[in-house]
C-alpha positions as a Python dict, from the first residue, in 0.01 Angstrom:
ca = {
    (1, 'M'): (0, 0, 0),
    (2, 'R'): (-27, 353, 128),
    (3, 'M'): (256, 519, 318),
    (4, 'Y'): (278, 839, 521),
    (5, 'N'): (576, 1053, 610),
    (6, 'S'): (639, 1178, 962),
    (7, 'D'): (494, 1518, 867),
    (8, 'G'): (167, 1357, 755),
    (9, 'T'): (222, 1390, 380),
    (10, 'E'): (168, 1089, 154),
    (11, 'P'): (443, 1007, -99),
    (12, 'E'): (385, 805, -413),
    (13, 'M'): (601, 513, -302),
    (14, 'C'): (863, 396, -54),
    (15, 'G'): (1124, 147, -174),
    (16, 'N'): (1229, 21, 168),
    (17, 'G'): (871, 36, 293),
    (18, 'I'): (754, -202, 22),
    (19, 'R'): (1038, -441, 113),
    (20, 'C'): (918, -436, 474),
    (21, 'L'): (563, -499, 356),
    (22, 'A'): (665, -799, 145),
    (23, 'N'): (862, -946, 436),
    (24, 'F'): (565, -890, 670),
    (25, 'V'): (317, -1056, 433),
    (26, 'A'): (553, -1350, 379),
    (27, 'D'): (581, -1398, 756),
    (28, 'I'): (204, -1382, 800),
    (29, 'D'): (136, -1621, 510),
    (30, 'G'): (409, -1864, 610),
    (31, 'L'): (467, -1932, 241),
    (32, 'P'): (791, -2022, 62),
    (33, 'P'): (984, -1742, -111),
    (34, 'R'): (771, -1570, -371),
    (35, 'A'): (701, -1245, -552),
    (36, 'Y'): (410, -1011, -478),
    (37, 'K'): (230, -742, -676),
    (38, 'V'): (160, -428, -476),
    (39, 'G'): (-52, -136, -593),
    (40, 'T'): (93, 205, -503),
    (41, 'L'): (38, 566, -609),
    (42, 'A'): (340, 513, -835),
    (43, 'G'): (175, 213, -1003),
    (44, 'L'): (216, -162, -962),
    (45, 'I'): (543, -255, -788),
    (46, 'Q'): (673, -612, -756),
    (47, 'P'): (882, -707, -452),
    (48, 'E'): (1024, -1058, -423),
    (49, 'V'): (1112, -1241, -101),
    (50, 'R'): (1413, -1459, -183),
    (51, 'A'): (1523, -1789, -32),
    (52, 'D'): (1814, -1620, 150),
    (53, 'G'): (1574, -1382, 328),
    (54, 'Q'): (1664, -1081, 118),
    (55, 'V'): (1385, -881, -44),
    (56, 'A'): (1438, -752, -398),
    (57, 'V'): (1217, -502, -578),
    (58, 'D'): (1171, -437, -947),
    (59, 'M'): (1138, -61, -936),
    (60, 'G'): (1049, -18, -1302),
    (61, 'E'): (1204, 228, -1543),
    (62, 'P'): (1335, 561, -1410),
    (63, 'V'): (1165, 874, -1541),
    (64, 'L'): (1416, 1128, -1668),
    (65, 'N'): (1212, 1388, -1859),
    (66, 'P'): (1229, 1693, -1627),
    (67, 'P'): (859, 1794, -1646),
    (68, 'D'): (763, 1438, -1550),
    (69, 'V'): (997, 1423, -1245),
    (70, 'P'): (856, 1695, -1193),
    (71, 'C'): (1106, 1981, -1209),
    (72, 'T'): (1194, 2280, -1423),
    (73, 'L'): (1564, 2202, -1465),
    (74, 'P'): (1685, 2229, -1825),
    (75, 'V'): (1747, 1922, -2040),
    (76, 'T'): (2124, 1881, -2062),
    (77, 'Q'): (2170, 1526, -2192),
    (78, 'D'): (1950, 1291, -2397),
    (79, 'G'): (1619, 1428, -2270),
    (80, 'A'): (1731, 1440, -1906),
    (81, 'A'): (1857, 1699, -1657),
    (82, 'V'): (2209, 1567, -1592),
    (83, 'R'): (2471, 1772, -1402),
    (84, 'A'): (2239, 2071, -1426),
    (85, 'P'): (2345, 2376, -1224),
    (86, 'M'): (2112, 2469, -938),
    (87, 'E'): (2174, 2753, -694),
    (88, 'V'): (2110, 2668, -329),
    (89, 'N'): (2186, 2913, -49),
    (90, 'G'): (2420, 3113, -273),
    (91, 'E'): (2617, 2811, -394),
    (92, 'T'): (2591, 2637, -731),
    (93, 'W'): (2540, 2261, -708),
    (94, 'L'): (2538, 2023, -1004),
    (95, 'V'): (2232, 1798, -984),
    (96, 'T'): (2063, 1522, -1180),
    (97, 'A'): (1684, 1480, -1164),
    (98, 'V'): (1529, 1132, -1157),
    (99, 'S'): (1184, 1002, -1070),
    (100, 'M'): (1139, 648, -940),
    (101, 'G'): (768, 714, -903),
    (102, 'N'): (867, 996, -666),
    (103, 'P'): (1102, 1291, -734),
    (104, 'H'): (1475, 1277, -660),
    (105, 'C'): (1755, 1532, -684),
    (106, 'I'): (2096, 1365, -686),
    (107, 'T'): (2417, 1560, -638),
    (108, 'F'): (2783, 1464, -623),
    (109, 'G'): (2883, 1811, -510),
    (110, 'R'): (2907, 2178, -582),
    (111, 'E'): (3030, 2321, -908),
    (112, 'G'): (3405, 2279, -914),
    (113, 'E'): (3424, 1999, -657),
    (114, 'C'): (3230, 1733, -849),
    (115, 'D'): (3533, 1633, -1053),
    (116, 'E'): (3785, 1677, -772),
    (117, 'G'): (3676, 1390, -552),
    (118, 'G'): (3330, 1530, -485),
    (119, 'I'): (3166, 1577, -147),
    (120, 'K'): (3250, 1377, 164),
    (121, 'V'): (2907, 1279, 290),
    (122, 'D'): (3022, 1214, 648),
    (123, 'E'): (3139, 1575, 669),
    (124, 'L'): (2822, 1724, 520),
    (125, 'D'): (2587, 1920, 750),
    (126, 'L'): (2274, 1757, 613),
    (127, 'A'): (2032, 1946, 836),
    (128, 'A'): (2175, 2279, 720),
    (129, 'V'): (2140, 2220, 348),
    (130, 'G'): (1871, 1950, 312),
    (131, 'P'): (1561, 2166, 369),
    (132, 'S'): (1672, 2416, 102),
    (133, 'F'): (1692, 2136, -152),
    (134, 'E'): (1361, 1979, -46),
    (135, 'S'): (1164, 2300, -96),
    (136, 'H'): (1362, 2442, -388),
    (137, 'P'): (1122, 2604, -638),
    (138, 'V'): (1281, 2410, -926),
    (139, 'F'): (1115, 2095, -787),
    (140, 'T'): (749, 2178, -812),
    (141, 'A'): (630, 1892, -589),
    (142, 'K'): (932, 1921, -355),
    (143, 'T'): (1201, 1655, -373),
    (144, 'N'): (1406, 1389, -200),
    (145, 'T'): (1777, 1476, -219),
    (146, 'E'): (2067, 1234, -234),
    (147, 'F'): (2415, 1363, -147),
    (148, 'T'): (2656, 1108, -290),
    (149, 'E'): (3024, 1025, -261),
    (150, 'V'): (3175, 787, -517),
    (151, 'V'): (3417, 537, -360),
    (152, 'N'): (3472, 337, -680),
    (153, 'R'): (3273, 236, -989),
    (154, 'N'): (3079, -27, -792),
    (155, 'Y'): (3042, 145, -454),
    (156, 'V'): (2904, 481, -341),
    (157, 'K'): (2816, 636, -6),
    (158, 'M'): (2493, 834, 10),
    (159, 'H'): (2310, 1042, 271),
    (160, 'V'): (1950, 1136, 201),
    (161, 'W'): (1720, 1421, 298),
    (162, 'E'): (1369, 1292, 233),
    (163, 'R'): (1072, 1501, 133),
    (164, 'G'): (840, 1517, 433),
    (165, 'A'): (1070, 1323, 666),
    (166, 'G'): (1410, 1493, 676),
    (167, 'A'): (1727, 1291, 733),
    (168, 'T'): (1654, 918, 727),
    (169, 'L'): (1867, 606, 763),
    (170, 'A'): (1788, 477, 415),
    (171, 'C'): (1582, 539, 103),
    (172, 'G'): (1522, 259, -146),
    (173, 'T'): (1393, 474, -429),
    (174, 'G'): (1673, 720, -355),
    (175, 'A'): (1938, 448, -382),
    (176, 'C'): (1796, 348, -720),
    (177, 'A'): (1784, 709, -838),
    (178, 'T'): (2143, 758, -720),
    (179, 'V'): (2273, 472, -933),
    (180, 'V'): (2076, 598, -1234),
    (181, 'A'): (2230, 944, -1189),
    (182, 'A'): (2579, 800, -1135),
    (183, 'V'): (2553, 597, -1456),
    (184, 'L'): (2424, 895, -1653),
    (185, 'E'): (2714, 1104, -1523),
    (186, 'G'): (2963, 828, -1606),
    (187, 'R'): (3064, 775, -1244),
    (188, 'T'): (2966, 411, -1179),
    (189, 'D'): (2873, 88, -1349),
    (190, 'R'): (2511, -25, -1370),
    (191, 'K'): (2553, -267, -1078),
    (192, 'C'): (2651, -77, -767),
    (193, 'T'): (2631, -97, -388),
    (194, 'V'): (2489, 211, -219),
    (195, 'E'): (2600, 252, 143),
    (196, 'L'): (2351, 443, 356),
    (197, 'P'): (2359, 517, 732),
    (198, 'G'): (2117, 225, 782),
    (199, 'G'): (2321, -21, 577),
    (200, 'P'): (2403, -113, 217),
    (201, 'L'): (2159, -167, -69),
    (202, 'E'): (2255, -358, -384),
    (203, 'I'): (2121, -181, -693),
    (204, 'E'): (2128, -282, -1058),
    (205, 'W'): (1998, -63, -1340),
    (206, 'R'): (1943, -321, -1611),
    (207, 'E'): (1966, -218, -1975),
}
Protein backbone atom coordinates (compact mmCIF):
# COMPACT_ATOMS: atom_id res chain seq x y z
CA MET A 1 0.00 0.00 0.00
CA ARG A 2 1.16 3.49 -0.84
CA MET A 3 -0.73 6.55 0.34
CA TYR A 4 -0.51 10.23 -0.58
CA ASN A 5 -1.55 13.31 1.35
CA SER A 6 -3.56 16.11 -0.22
CA ASP A 7 -0.37 18.15 -0.66
CA GLY A 8 1.26 15.34 -2.66
CA THR A 9 3.63 14.12 0.05
CA GLU A 10 3.84 10.41 0.86
CA PRO A 11 3.62 9.40 4.54
CA GLU A 12 4.95 6.12 5.89
CA MET A 13 1.53 4.76 6.82
CA CYS A 14 -2.12 5.63 7.37
CA GLY A 15 -4.02 3.74 10.06
CA ASN A 16 -7.52 4.49 8.79
CA GLY A 17 -6.37 4.13 5.19
CA ILE A 18 -5.20 0.57 5.79
CA ARG A 19 -8.57 -0.23 7.41
CA CYS A 20 -10.31 1.07 4.28
CA LEU A 21 -7.97 -1.02 2.14
CA ALA A 22 -8.70 -4.21 4.10
CA ASN A 23 -12.44 -3.60 3.85
CA PHE A 24 -12.14 -2.95 0.10
CA VAL A 25 -10.13 -6.13 -0.52
CA ALA A 26 -12.56 -8.18 1.57
CA ASP A 27 -15.47 -6.84 -0.50
CA ILE A 28 -13.69 -7.60 -3.77
CA ASP A 29 -12.66 -11.11 -2.65
CA GLY A 30 -16.05 -11.93 -1.18
CA LEU A 31 -14.26 -13.97 1.47
CA PRO A 32 -15.26 -14.59 5.10
CA PRO A 33 -13.66 -12.41 7.80
CA ARG A 34 -9.90 -12.72 7.74
CA ALA A 35 -6.61 -10.97 8.40
CA TYR A 36 -4.33 -9.50 5.73
CA LYS A 37 -0.65 -8.62 5.60
CA VAL A 38 0.06 -5.27 3.96
CA GLY A 39 3.50 -3.92 3.10
CA THR A 40 3.93 -0.21 3.85
CA LEU A 41 6.83 2.22 4.20
CA ALA A 42 6.45 1.65 7.96
CA GLY A 43 6.86 -2.11 7.52
CA LEU A 44 4.40 -5.00 7.46
CA ILE A 45 1.01 -4.06 8.97
CA GLN A 46 -1.77 -6.58 9.66
CA PRO A 47 -5.40 -5.43 9.46
CA GLU A 48 -8.19 -7.87 10.28
CA VAL A 49 -11.76 -7.74 8.97
CA ARG A 50 -13.96 -9.08 11.76
CA ALA A 51 -17.29 -10.89 11.60
CA ASP A 52 -19.15 -7.81 12.89
CA GLY A 53 -17.80 -5.71 10.00
CA GLN A 54 -15.30 -3.81 12.11
CA VAL A 55 -11.69 -3.64 10.94
CA ALA A 56 -8.94 -3.96 13.55
CA VAL A 57 -5.26 -3.28 12.97
CA ASP A 58 -2.21 -4.50 14.86
CA MET A 59 -0.13 -1.35 14.68
CA GLY A 60 3.00 -2.86 16.20
CA GLU A 61 5.08 -1.38 18.99
CA PRO A 62 5.26 2.40 19.37
CA VAL A 63 8.68 3.99 18.93
CA LEU A 64 9.54 6.31 21.80
CA ASN A 65 13.25 7.08 21.43
CA PRO A 66 13.23 10.75 20.30
CA PRO A 67 15.85 10.45 17.50
CA ASP A 68 13.84 7.57 16.01
CA VAL A 69 10.50 9.47 16.04
CA PRO A 70 12.33 11.60 14.71
CA CYS A 71 12.63 14.68 16.92
CA THR A 72 15.16 16.53 19.03
CA LEU A 73 13.07 16.76 22.20
CA PRO A 74 14.96 15.74 25.35
CA VAL A 75 14.44 12.37 27.00
CA THR A 76 12.38 13.02 30.12
CA GLN A 77 11.12 9.56 31.13
CA ASP A 78 12.41 6.02 30.51
CA GLY A 79 14.04 6.78 27.17
CA ALA A 80 11.09 8.83 25.87
CA ALA A 81 10.14 12.49 25.48
CA VAL A 82 7.15 12.68 27.84
CA ARG A 83 5.58 16.02 28.87
CA ALA A 84 8.54 17.77 27.29
CA PRO A 85 8.25 21.56 27.04
CA MET A 86 8.07 22.94 23.50
CA GLU A 87 7.63 26.61 22.64
CA VAL A 88 5.09 27.32 19.90
CA ASN A 89 4.11 30.85 18.92
CA GLY A 90 5.42 32.24 22.21
CA GLU A 91 3.59 29.72 24.39
CA THR A 92 5.05 26.67 26.14
CA TRP A 93 3.18 23.44 25.44
CA LEU A 94 3.90 20.10 27.10
CA VAL A 95 4.21 17.39 24.46
CA THR A 96 4.95 13.69 24.18
CA ALA A 97 6.62 12.30 21.05
CA VAL A 98 5.56 8.93 19.62
CA SER A 99 6.12 7.22 16.29
CA MET A 100 3.63 4.65 15.01
CA GLY A 101 5.70 4.30 11.86
CA ASN A 102 5.09 8.02 11.34
CA PRO A 103 5.85 10.91 13.73
CA HIS A 104 3.31 12.21 16.26
CA CYS A 105 3.34 15.08 18.74
CA ILE A 106 0.66 14.64 21.40
CA THR A 107 -0.33 17.44 23.75
CA PHE A 108 -2.88 17.76 26.53
CA GLY A 109 -2.32 21.49 26.79
CA ARG A 110 -0.04 24.36 27.57
CA GLU A 111 2.23 24.48 30.57
CA GLY A 112 0.06 25.19 33.58
CA GLU A 113 -3.22 24.01 32.07
CA CYS A 114 -2.32 20.33 31.57
CA ASP A 115 -3.10 19.47 35.18
CA GLU A 116 -6.07 21.82 35.51
CA GLY A 117 -8.47 20.03 33.20
CA GLY A 118 -6.34 20.52 30.09
CA ILE A 119 -7.46 21.94 26.76
CA LYS A 120 -11.03 21.85 25.48
CA VAL A 121 -10.57 20.58 21.94
CA ASP A 122 -13.90 21.94 20.68
CA GLU A 123 -12.76 25.44 21.63
CA LEU A 124 -9.30 25.13 20.07
CA ASP A 125 -8.55 27.12 16.89
CA LEU A 126 -6.85 24.22 15.15
CA ALA A 127 -6.05 26.11 11.95
CA ALA A 128 -4.28 28.84 13.93
CA VAL A 129 -1.93 26.59 15.87
CA GLY A 130 -1.70 23.36 13.83
CA PRO A 131 0.71 24.55 11.10
CA SER A 132 3.21 25.81 13.70
CA PHE A 133 3.32 22.37 15.28
CA GLU A 134 3.54 20.55 11.94
CA SER A 135 6.60 22.48 10.80
CA HIS A 136 8.25 22.96 14.20
CA PRO A 137 12.03 22.53 13.85
CA VAL A 138 12.08 20.08 16.78
CA PHE A 139 10.38 17.53 14.49
CA THR A 140 12.92 17.07 11.76
CA ALA A 141 10.55 15.28 9.34
CA LYS A 142 7.56 17.44 10.36
CA THR A 143 4.85 15.88 12.50
CA ASN A 144 1.21 14.99 12.98
CA THR A 145 -0.17 16.72 16.08
CA GLU A 146 -2.89 15.44 18.39
CA PHE A 147 -4.62 17.94 20.69
CA THR A 148 -6.29 15.84 23.37
CA GLU A 149 -8.87 16.33 26.10
CA VAL A 150 -9.23 13.62 28.74
CA VAL A 151 -12.86 12.90 29.62
CA ASN A 152 -12.09 9.95 31.90
CA ARG A 153 -9.52 7.14 32.14
CA ASN A 154 -11.18 5.22 29.31
CA TYR A 155 -12.33 8.07 27.04
CA VAL A 156 -10.57 11.01 25.40
CA LYS A 157 -11.51 13.56 22.75
CA MET A 158 -8.87 14.37 20.15
CA HIS A 159 -8.54 16.75 17.20
CA VAL A 160 -5.67 16.20 14.80
CA TRP A 161 -3.60 18.38 12.50
CA GLU A 162 -1.98 15.97 10.04
CA ARG A 163 1.36 16.44 8.36
CA GLY A 164 0.67 17.22 4.71
CA ALA A 165 -3.11 17.28 5.06
CA GLY A 166 -4.08 19.75 7.78
CA ALA A 167 -7.21 19.21 9.87
CA THR A 168 -8.75 15.81 9.18
CA LEU A 169 -11.76 13.94 10.53
CA ALA A 170 -9.71 11.08 11.95
CA CYS A 171 -6.22 9.62 12.20
CA GLY A 172 -5.73 5.97 13.12
CA THR A 173 -2.02 6.17 13.88
CA GLY A 174 -2.70 9.40 15.77
CA ALA A 175 -5.36 7.75 17.93
CA CYS A 176 -2.88 4.99 18.80
CA ALA A 177 -0.14 7.50 19.56
CA THR A 178 -2.56 9.48 21.72
CA VAL A 179 -3.34 6.48 23.93
CA VAL A 180 0.36 5.65 24.23
CA ALA A 181 1.07 9.23 25.33
CA ALA A 182 -1.89 9.26 27.72
CA VAL A 183 -0.70 6.05 29.37
CA LEU A 184 2.87 7.33 29.65
CA GLU A 185 1.56 10.52 31.26
CA GLY A 186 -0.65 8.53 33.64
CA ARG A 187 -3.87 9.97 32.23
CA THR A 188 -5.70 6.90 30.91
CA ASP A 189 -5.78 3.13 31.06
CA ARG A 190 -4.33 1.03 28.26
CA LYS A 191 -7.77 0.38 26.74
CA CYS A 192 -9.35 3.66 25.72
CA THR A 193 -11.87 5.10 23.26
CA VAL A 194 -10.61 8.06 21.24
CA GLU A 195 -13.39 10.32 19.96
CA LEU A 196 -12.48 12.17 16.77
CA PRO A 197 -14.62 14.48 14.60
CA GLY A 198 -15.22 11.52 12.26
CA GLY A 199 -16.23 9.12 15.02
CA PRO A 200 -14.76 6.99 17.80
CA LEU A 201 -11.85 4.55 17.56
CA GLU A 202 -11.28 1.82 20.14
CA ILE A 203 -7.58 1.56 21.01
CA GLU A 204 -5.73 -0.89 23.22
CA TRP A 205 -2.01 -0.66 23.98
CA ARG A 206 -1.28 -4.20 25.06
CA GLU A 207 1.56 -4.87 27.48
